[in-house]
């Protein structure tokens, strides 16, 4: 697969060989608003219900306090410094991935990315922290689309921390909509400013841009596998950009294409 436009971590996968008949065009400017991703394309919106929390004695009273006071992905103190937790989302070749970005202060510094539950468990143990799971629930999210000039409603499902990192393949009409939109990669990075869109729309999803290195997404999919999956998606799933149909305007050409031969058609042969 040939890749055109910018650099990303999975470019290294080409070292194992590539099929030059497939081309992935990274677009440095394309973006979509959440209202389009979740409202129009119906890509599911998931929010994390838990996160890292200070360790407390495992008592009924402590669990009750955590349950009543907790706000998902709240700031947490680590080694004497306040750290900010935010959700990260990547739509990669028809599969939705969720992660957590942990960084020191605001503006954020020393960002650390978690794309598996095992990774955040290990980090919590190393720094003397605990994990708050949260509870599954669903609420309605409402977004105003300046482009569509309407308010769009879509469900937002809260996911416990232990399930937050599970990849979610798209199916049915949602997958078909993503394919029809020509989306290979879409990412929502909490550290990336909104892309300015038409009608002052905030485009918070970067589409087919070299955005995954900054999110340390290699922790979710290694470079070789990512390169292979993109090649199969672009070459075998997305509709091919075929040549445009040529309209024939010359009547003589049209007549010939339909089998009419001017010297002989509608004429009798000799002896008839």
mmCIF file of C-alpha atoms in Angstrom:
data_model
loop_
_atom_site.group_PDB
_atom_site.id
_atom_site.type_symbol
_atom_site.label_atom_id
_atom_site.label_comp_id
_atom_site.label_asym_id
_atom_site.label_seq_id
_atom_site.Cartn_x
_atom_site.Cartn_y
_atom_site.Cartn_z
ATOM 1 C CA UNK A 1 0.000 0.000 0.000
ATOM 2 C CA UNK A 2 1.255 3.432 -0.927
ATOM 3 C CA UNK A 3 0.518 6.164 1.625
ATOM 4 C CA UNK A 4 0.376 9.801 0.566
ATOM 5 C CA UNK A 5 0.310 12.728 2.987
ATOM 6 C CA UNK A 6 2.166 13.209 6.276
ATOM 7 C CA UNK A 7 3.687 10.543 8.531
ATOM 8 C CA UNK A 8 2.184 8.211 11.123
ATOM 9 C CA UNK A 9 3.406 5.301 13.229
ATOM 10 C CA UNK A 10 1.954 2.541 11.006
ATOM 11 C CA UNK A 11 4.000 3.724 8.001
ATOM 12 C CA UNK A 12 6.719 1.426 9.375
ATOM 13 C CA UNK A 13 4.537 -1.533 8.381
ATOM 14 C CA UNK A 14 5.562 -0.981 4.757
ATOM 15 C CA UNK A 15 8.997 -2.404 5.631
ATOM 16 C CA UNK A 16 7.442 -5.903 5.430
ATOM 17 C CA UNK A 17 6.416 -5.317 1.804
ATOM 18 C CA UNK A 18 3.584 -3.450 0.166
ATOM 19 C CA UNK A 19 1.053 -3.661 -2.645
ATOM 20 C CA UNK A 20 1.432 -0.554 -4.791
ATOM 21 C CA UNK A 21 -1.985 -1.136 -6.347
ATOM 22 C CA UNK A 22 -3.590 0.215 -3.139
ATOM 23 C CA UNK A 23 -3.220 3.890 -2.206
ATOM 24 C CA UNK A 24 -4.251 5.491 1.078
ATOM 25 C CA UNK A 25 -4.605 9.261 0.808
ATOM 26 C CA UNK A 26 -4.242 10.987 4.159
ATOM 27 C CA UNK A 27 -6.080 14.277 4.165
ATOM 28 C CA UNK A 28 -4.525 16.916 6.406
ATOM 29 C CA UNK A 29 -7.633 19.059 6.641
ATOM 30 C CA UNK A 30 -10.713 16.831 6.759
ATOM 31 C CA UNK A 31 -12.667 16.822 9.995
ATOM 32 C CA UNK A 32 -16.156 16.032 11.239
ATOM 33 C CA UNK A 33 -18.168 17.304 14.183
ATOM 34 C CA UNK A 34 -19.532 14.935 16.822
ATOM 35 C CA UNK A 35 -23.019 15.741 15.547
ATOM 36 C CA UNK A 36 -22.039 14.237 12.187
ATOM 37 C CA UNK A 37 -20.144 11.237 13.572
ATOM 38 C CA UNK A 38 -22.748 10.231 16.157
ATOM 39 C CA UNK A 39 -25.877 11.904 14.807
ATOM 40 C CA UNK A 40 -25.712 11.500 11.034
ATOM 41 C CA UNK A 41 -23.463 8.423 10.697
ATOM 42 C CA UNK A 42 -24.835 6.913 13.951
ATOM 43 C CA UNK A 43 -21.414 5.801 15.207
ATOM 44 C CA UNK A 44 -22.131 4.838 18.856
ATOM 45 C CA UNK A 45 -21.102 7.350 21.506
ATOM 46 C CA UNK A 46 -19.565 5.774 24.583
ATOM 47 C CA UNK A 47 -18.443 7.636 27.712
ATOM 48 C CA UNK A 48 -16.229 6.239 30.462
ATOM 49 C CA UNK A 49 -18.013 5.855 33.798
ATOM 50 C CA UNK A 50 -14.859 5.341 35.873
ATOM 51 C CA UNK A 51 -11.193 6.205 36.074
ATOM 52 C CA UNK A 52 -8.153 6.428 38.344
ATOM 53 C CA UNK A 53 -8.895 7.507 41.931
ATOM 54 C CA UNK A 54 -6.899 7.879 45.172
ATOM 55 C CA UNK A 55 -6.638 4.643 47.125
ATOM 56 C CA UNK A 56 -8.961 4.384 50.142
ATOM 57 C CA UNK A 57 -9.589 1.603 52.649
ATOM 58 C CA UNK A 58 -11.912 -0.985 51.152
ATOM 59 C CA UNK A 59 -14.855 -0.366 53.471
ATOM 60 C CA UNK A 60 -18.562 0.002 52.831
ATOM 61 C CA UNK A 61 -18.422 3.675 53.856
ATOM 62 C CA UNK A 62 -15.515 4.384 51.472
ATOM 63 C CA UNK A 63 -17.307 2.655 48.600
ATOM 64 C CA UNK A 64 -20.454 4.663 49.285
ATOM 65 C CA UNK A 65 -18.515 7.953 49.335
ATOM 66 C CA UNK A 66 -16.844 7.073 46.042
ATOM 67 C CA UNK A 67 -20.188 6.207 44.510
ATOM 68 C CA UNK A 68 -21.939 9.392 45.574
ATOM 69 C CA UNK A 69 -19.121 11.884 45.025
ATOM 70 C CA UNK A 70 -17.421 10.516 41.942
ATOM 71 C CA UNK A 71 -17.405 12.321 38.624
ATOM 72 C CA UNK A 72 -16.144 10.162 35.726
ATOM 73 C CA UNK A 73 -12.513 10.785 34.754
ATOM 74 C CA UNK A 74 -11.978 13.277 37.570
ATOM 75 C CA UNK A 75 -8.583 14.873 38.136
ATOM 76 C CA UNK A 76 -6.313 12.801 40.376
ATOM 77 C CA UNK A 77 -3.153 13.649 42.331
ATOM 78 C CA UNK A 78 -0.055 11.618 41.413
ATOM 79 C CA UNK A 79 3.329 12.211 43.068
ATOM 80 C CA UNK A 80 2.130 15.541 44.421
ATOM 81 C CA UNK A 81 0.916 16.908 41.071
ATOM 82 C CA UNK A 82 -2.623 17.193 39.715
ATOM 83 C CA UNK A 83 -3.229 15.010 36.672
ATOM 84 C CA UNK A 84 -6.099 15.340 34.195
ATOM 85 C CA UNK A 85 -7.940 12.346 32.730
ATOM 86 C CA UNK A 86 -9.775 12.547 29.413
ATOM 87 C CA UNK A 87 -11.413 10.080 27.054
ATOM 88 C CA UNK A 88 -9.833 9.354 23.673
ATOM 89 C CA UNK A 89 -11.612 7.712 20.748
ATOM 90 C CA UNK A 90 -10.389 6.221 17.474
ATOM 91 C CA UNK A 91 -12.465 4.756 14.650
ATOM 92 C CA UNK A 92 -10.045 2.493 12.793
ATOM 93 C CA UNK A 93 -11.113 0.465 9.752
ATOM 94 C CA UNK A 94 -14.661 0.009 10.994
ATOM 95 C CA UNK A 95 -13.776 -0.699 14.639
ATOM 96 C CA UNK A 96 -14.273 1.770 17.499
ATOM 97 C CA UNK A 97 -11.474 1.971 20.096
ATOM 98 C CA UNK A 98 -11.569 3.811 23.424
ATOM 99 C CA UNK A 99 -8.649 4.975 25.517
ATOM 100 C CA UNK A 100 -7.723 7.347 28.335
ATOM 101 C CA UNK A 101 -5.209 10.171 28.194
ATOM 102 C CA UNK A 102 -3.595 11.076 31.537
ATOM 103 C CA UNK A 103 -1.522 14.267 31.682
ATOM 104 C CA UNK A 104 -0.107 16.653 34.260
ATOM 105 C CA UNK A 105 -1.904 19.986 34.751
ATOM 106 C CA UNK A 106 -3.602 22.271 32.271
ATOM 107 C CA UNK A 107 -2.324 22.863 29.664
ATOM 108 C CA UNK A 108 -1.495 19.210 29.732
ATOM 109 C CA UNK A 109 2.086 17.966 29.898
ATOM 110 C CA UNK A 110 3.744 14.551 29.936
ATOM 111 C CA UNK A 111 0.759 12.831 28.383
ATOM 112 C CA UNK A 112 0.391 9.100 28.976
ATOM 113 C CA UNK A 113 -2.053 7.027 26.930
ATOM 114 C CA UNK A 114 -3.869 3.858 27.990
ATOM 115 C CA UNK A 115 -5.495 1.613 25.383
ATOM 116 C CA UNK A 116 -5.918 -1.571 27.452
ATOM 117 C CA UNK A 117 -7.398 -2.320 30.859
ATOM 118 C CA UNK A 118 -4.270 -4.245 31.898
ATOM 119 C CA UNK A 119 -2.124 -1.156 31.253
ATOM 120 C CA UNK A 120 -4.163 1.115 33.514
ATOM 121 C CA UNK A 121 -4.279 -1.566 36.240
ATOM 122 C CA UNK A 122 -0.477 -1.802 36.183
ATOM 123 C CA UNK A 123 -0.151 1.995 36.352
ATOM 124 C CA UNK A 124 -2.553 2.217 39.309
ATOM 125 C CA UNK A 125 -0.624 -0.425 41.251
ATOM 126 C CA UNK A 126 2.708 1.262 40.539
ATOM 127 C CA UNK A 127 1.522 4.665 41.812
ATOM 128 C CA UNK A 128 -0.617 3.516 44.735
ATOM 129 C CA UNK A 129 -3.927 4.421 43.079
ATOM 130 C CA UNK A 130 -7.255 2.641 42.844
ATOM 131 C CA UNK A 131 -9.700 2.158 39.986
ATOM 132 C CA UNK A 132 -13.298 3.344 40.101
ATOM 133 C CA UNK A 133 -15.443 1.251 37.770
ATOM 134 C CA UNK A 134 -18.596 3.337 37.588
ATOM 135 C CA UNK A 135 -21.968 2.004 36.516
ATOM 136 C CA UNK A 136 -23.455 1.430 33.087
ATOM 137 C CA UNK A 137 -26.210 3.859 32.149
ATOM 138 C CA UNK A 138 -27.553 5.735 29.149
ATOM 139 C CA UNK A 139 -28.460 9.349 28.588
ATOM 140 C CA UNK A 140 -29.350 11.510 25.616
ATOM 141 C CA UNK A 141 -26.822 13.883 24.122
ATOM 142 C CA UNK A 142 -27.984 16.936 22.203
ATOM 143 C CA UNK A 143 -25.764 18.747 19.694
ATOM 144 C CA UNK A 144 -26.500 21.754 17.530
ATOM 145 C CA UNK A 145 -25.149 21.392 14.015
ATOM 146 C CA UNK A 146 -24.382 24.752 12.437
ATOM 147 C CA UNK A 147 -23.879 23.071 9.072
ATOM 148 C CA UNK A 148 -27.231 21.268 9.121
ATOM 149 C CA UNK A 149 -28.890 24.145 11.005
ATOM 150 C CA UNK A 150 -30.659 21.766 13.353
ATOM 151 C CA UNK A 151 -30.353 20.110 16.751
ATOM 152 C CA UNK A 152 -29.376 16.446 16.641
ATOM 153 C CA UNK A 153 -30.097 13.989 19.460
ATOM 154 C CA UNK A 154 -28.255 10.701 19.943
ATOM 155 C CA UNK A 155 -27.713 8.242 22.826
ATOM 156 C CA UNK A 156 -24.617 8.380 25.040
ATOM 157 C CA UNK A 157 -23.932 5.116 26.905
ATOM 158 C CA UNK A 158 -21.769 5.188 30.030
ATOM 159 C CA UNK A 159 -19.369 2.230 30.155
ATOM 160 C CA UNK A 160 -17.703 0.808 33.301
ATOM 161 C CA UNK A 161 -13.926 1.146 33.278
ATOM 162 C CA UNK A 162 -13.321 -2.608 32.911
ATOM 163 C CA UNK A 163 -15.275 -2.594 29.604
ATOM 164 C CA UNK A 164 -14.152 0.814 28.328
ATOM 165 C CA UNK A 165 -11.142 -0.512 26.409
ATOM 166 C CA UNK A 166 -12.969 -3.327 24.569
ATOM 167 C CA UNK A 167 -12.863 -2.748 20.768
ATOM 168 C CA UNK A 168 -16.339 -2.396 19.255
ATOM 169 C CA UNK A 169 -16.739 -3.430 15.588
ATOM 170 C CA UNK A 170 -19.368 -1.476 13.690
ATOM 171 C CA UNK A 171 -22.124 -3.482 12.031
ATOM 172 C CA UNK A 172 -25.121 -3.091 9.756
ATOM 173 C CA UNK A 173 -26.196 0.327 8.547
ATOM 174 C CA UNK A 174 -23.644 2.118 10.767
ATOM 175 C CA UNK A 175 -20.750 0.332 9.080
ATOM 176 C CA UNK A 176 -22.332 0.972 5.690
ATOM 177 C CA UNK A 177 -22.596 4.701 6.483
ATOM 178 C CA UNK A 178 -18.928 4.884 7.486
ATOM 179 C CA UNK A 179 -17.916 3.078 4.293
ATOM 180 C CA UNK A 180 -20.106 5.367 2.165
ATOM 181 C CA UNK A 181 -18.464 8.382 3.849
ATOM 182 C CA UNK A 182 -15.060 7.014 2.816
ATOM 183 C CA UNK A 183 -13.670 6.994 6.369
ATOM 184 C CA UNK A 184 -10.653 4.818 7.108
ATOM 185 C CA UNK A 185 -9.441 6.518 10.318
ATOM 186 C CA UNK A 186 -11.194 9.067 12.521
ATOM 187 C CA UNK A 187 -9.718 10.193 15.839
ATOM 188 C CA UNK A 188 -10.858 12.359 18.720
ATOM 189 C CA UNK A 189 -7.789 13.561 20.624
ATOM 190 C CA UNK A 190 -8.544 15.616 23.769
ATOM 191 C CA UNK A 191 -5.240 17.478 23.310
ATOM 192 C CA UNK A 192 -5.945 18.577 19.728
ATOM 193 C CA UNK A 193 -7.723 21.900 19.117
ATOM 194 C CA UNK A 194 -10.929 21.836 17.141
ATOM 195 C CA UNK A 195 -10.569 22.002 13.372
ATOM 196 C CA UNK A 196 -12.429 25.116 12.212
ATOM 197 C CA UNK A 197 -15.243 24.114 9.894
ATOM 198 C CA UNK A 198 -17.852 25.909 7.799
ATOM 199 C CA UNK A 199 -20.474 27.963 9.639
ATOM 200 C CA UNK A 200 -18.062 28.123 12.632
ATOM 201 C CA UNK A 201 -18.602 24.415 13.268
ATOM 202 C CA UNK A 202 -16.185 22.770 15.728
ATOM 203 C CA UNK A 203 -14.826 19.676 13.982
ATOM 204 C CA UNK A 204 -13.486 17.597 16.877
ATOM 205 C CA UNK A 205 -12.877 14.403 14.857
ATOM 206 C CA UNK A 206 -9.845 14.337 12.548
ATOM 207 C CA UNK A 207 -10.596 12.160 9.511
ATOM 208 C CA UNK A 208 -7.875 10.308 7.567
ATOM 209 C CA UNK A 209 -5.119 12.419 9.042
ATOM 210 C CA UNK A 210 -1.723 11.336 10.443
ATOM 211 C CA UNK A 211 -3.046 11.667 13.987
ATOM 212 C CA UNK A 212 -2.408 8.315 15.687
ATOM 213 C CA UNK A 213 1.273 8.686 16.623
ATOM 214 C CA UNK A 214 0.386 11.581 18.910
ATOM 215 C CA UNK A 215 -2.138 9.322 20.661
ATOM 216 C CA UNK A 216 0.345 6.461 21.142
ATOM 217 C CA UNK A 217 -2.111 4.208 19.314
ATOM 218 C CA UNK A 218 0.612 1.620 18.705
ATOM 219 C CA UNK A 219 -0.315 0.384 22.193
ATOM 220 C CA UNK A 220 -3.654 -0.688 20.690
ATOM 221 C CA UNK A 221 -2.507 -1.977 17.270
ATOM 222 C CA UNK A 222 1.116 -2.612 16.304
ATOM 223 C CA UNK A 223 2.484 -0.907 13.141
ATOM 224 C CA UNK A 224 2.508 -4.014 10.912
ATOM 225 C CA UNK A 225 -1.054 -5.056 11.798
ATOM 226 C CA UNK A 226 -2.319 -1.474 11.436
ATOM 227 C CA UNK A 227 -0.696 -1.162 7.994
ATOM 228 C CA UNK A 228 -2.225 -4.459 6.850
ATOM 229 C CA UNK A 229 -5.697 -3.585 8.134
ATOM 230 C CA UNK A 230 -5.654 -0.203 6.391
ATOM 231 C CA UNK A 231 -4.561 -1.856 3.126
ATOM 232 C CA UNK A 232 -7.396 -4.413 3.341
ATOM 233 C CA UNK A 233 -9.943 -1.725 4.260
ATOM 234 C CA UNK A 234 -8.931 0.697 1.506
ATOM 235 C CA UNK A 235 -8.395 -1.993 -1.127
ATOM 236 C CA UNK A 236 -11.284 -4.306 -0.303
ATOM 237 C CA UNK A 237 -13.997 -2.474 1.632
ATOM 238 C CA UNK A 238 -14.137 1.171 0.586
ATOM 239 C CA UNK A 239 -15.693 1.801 -2.829
ATOM 240 C CA UNK A 240 -13.061 2.203 -5.526
ATOM 241 C CA UNK A 241 -12.684 5.624 -7.100
ATOM 242 C CA UNK A 242 -13.213 4.485 -10.686
ATOM 243 C CA UNK A 243 -12.851 6.626 -13.824
ATOM 244 C CA UNK A 244 -15.720 8.899 -14.716
ATOM 245 C CA UNK A 245 -18.154 7.750 -17.381
ATOM 246 C CA UNK A 246 -17.440 9.391 -20.731
ATOM 247 C CA UNK A 247 -20.532 10.813 -22.420
ATOM 248 C CA UNK A 248 -20.620 10.316 -26.186
ATOM 249 C CA UNK A 249 -21.948 13.356 -27.988
ATOM 250 C CA UNK A 250 -21.253 12.440 -31.621
ATOM 251 C CA UNK A 251 -24.350 10.840 -33.231
ATOM 252 C CA UNK A 252 -22.205 8.936 -35.733
ATOM 253 C CA UNK A 253 -20.350 7.207 -32.932
ATOM 254 C CA UNK A 254 -23.614 6.404 -31.145
ATOM 255 C CA UNK A 255 -25.044 4.870 -34.368
ATOM 256 C CA UNK A 256 -21.951 2.725 -34.897
ATOM 257 C CA UNK A 257 -22.013 1.505 -31.289
ATOM 258 C CA UNK A 258 -25.579 0.264 -31.813
ATOM 259 C CA UNK A 259 -24.597 -1.854 -34.864
ATOM 260 C CA UNK A 260 -25.822 0.475 -37.613
ATOM 261 C CA UNK A 261 -23.501 0.290 -40.626
ATOM 262 C CA UNK A 262 -24.265 3.184 -42.972
ATOM 263 C CA UNK A 263 -23.313 1.576 -46.344
ATOM 264 C CA UNK A 264 -25.340 -1.613 -45.766
ATOM 265 C CA UNK A 265 -27.980 -1.121 -43.104
ATOM 266 C CA UNK A 266 -31.580 -1.001 -44.430
ATOM 267 C CA UNK A 267 -30.296 -1.846 -47.918
ATOM 268 C CA UNK A 268 -30.958 -5.023 -49.884
ATOM 269 C CA UNK A 269 -28.012 -7.055 -51.019
ATOM 270 C CA UNK A 270 -27.535 -8.121 -54.643
ATOM 271 C CA UNK A 271 -29.996 -10.681 -55.850
ATOM 272 C CA UNK A 272 -32.512 -10.013 -53.083
#
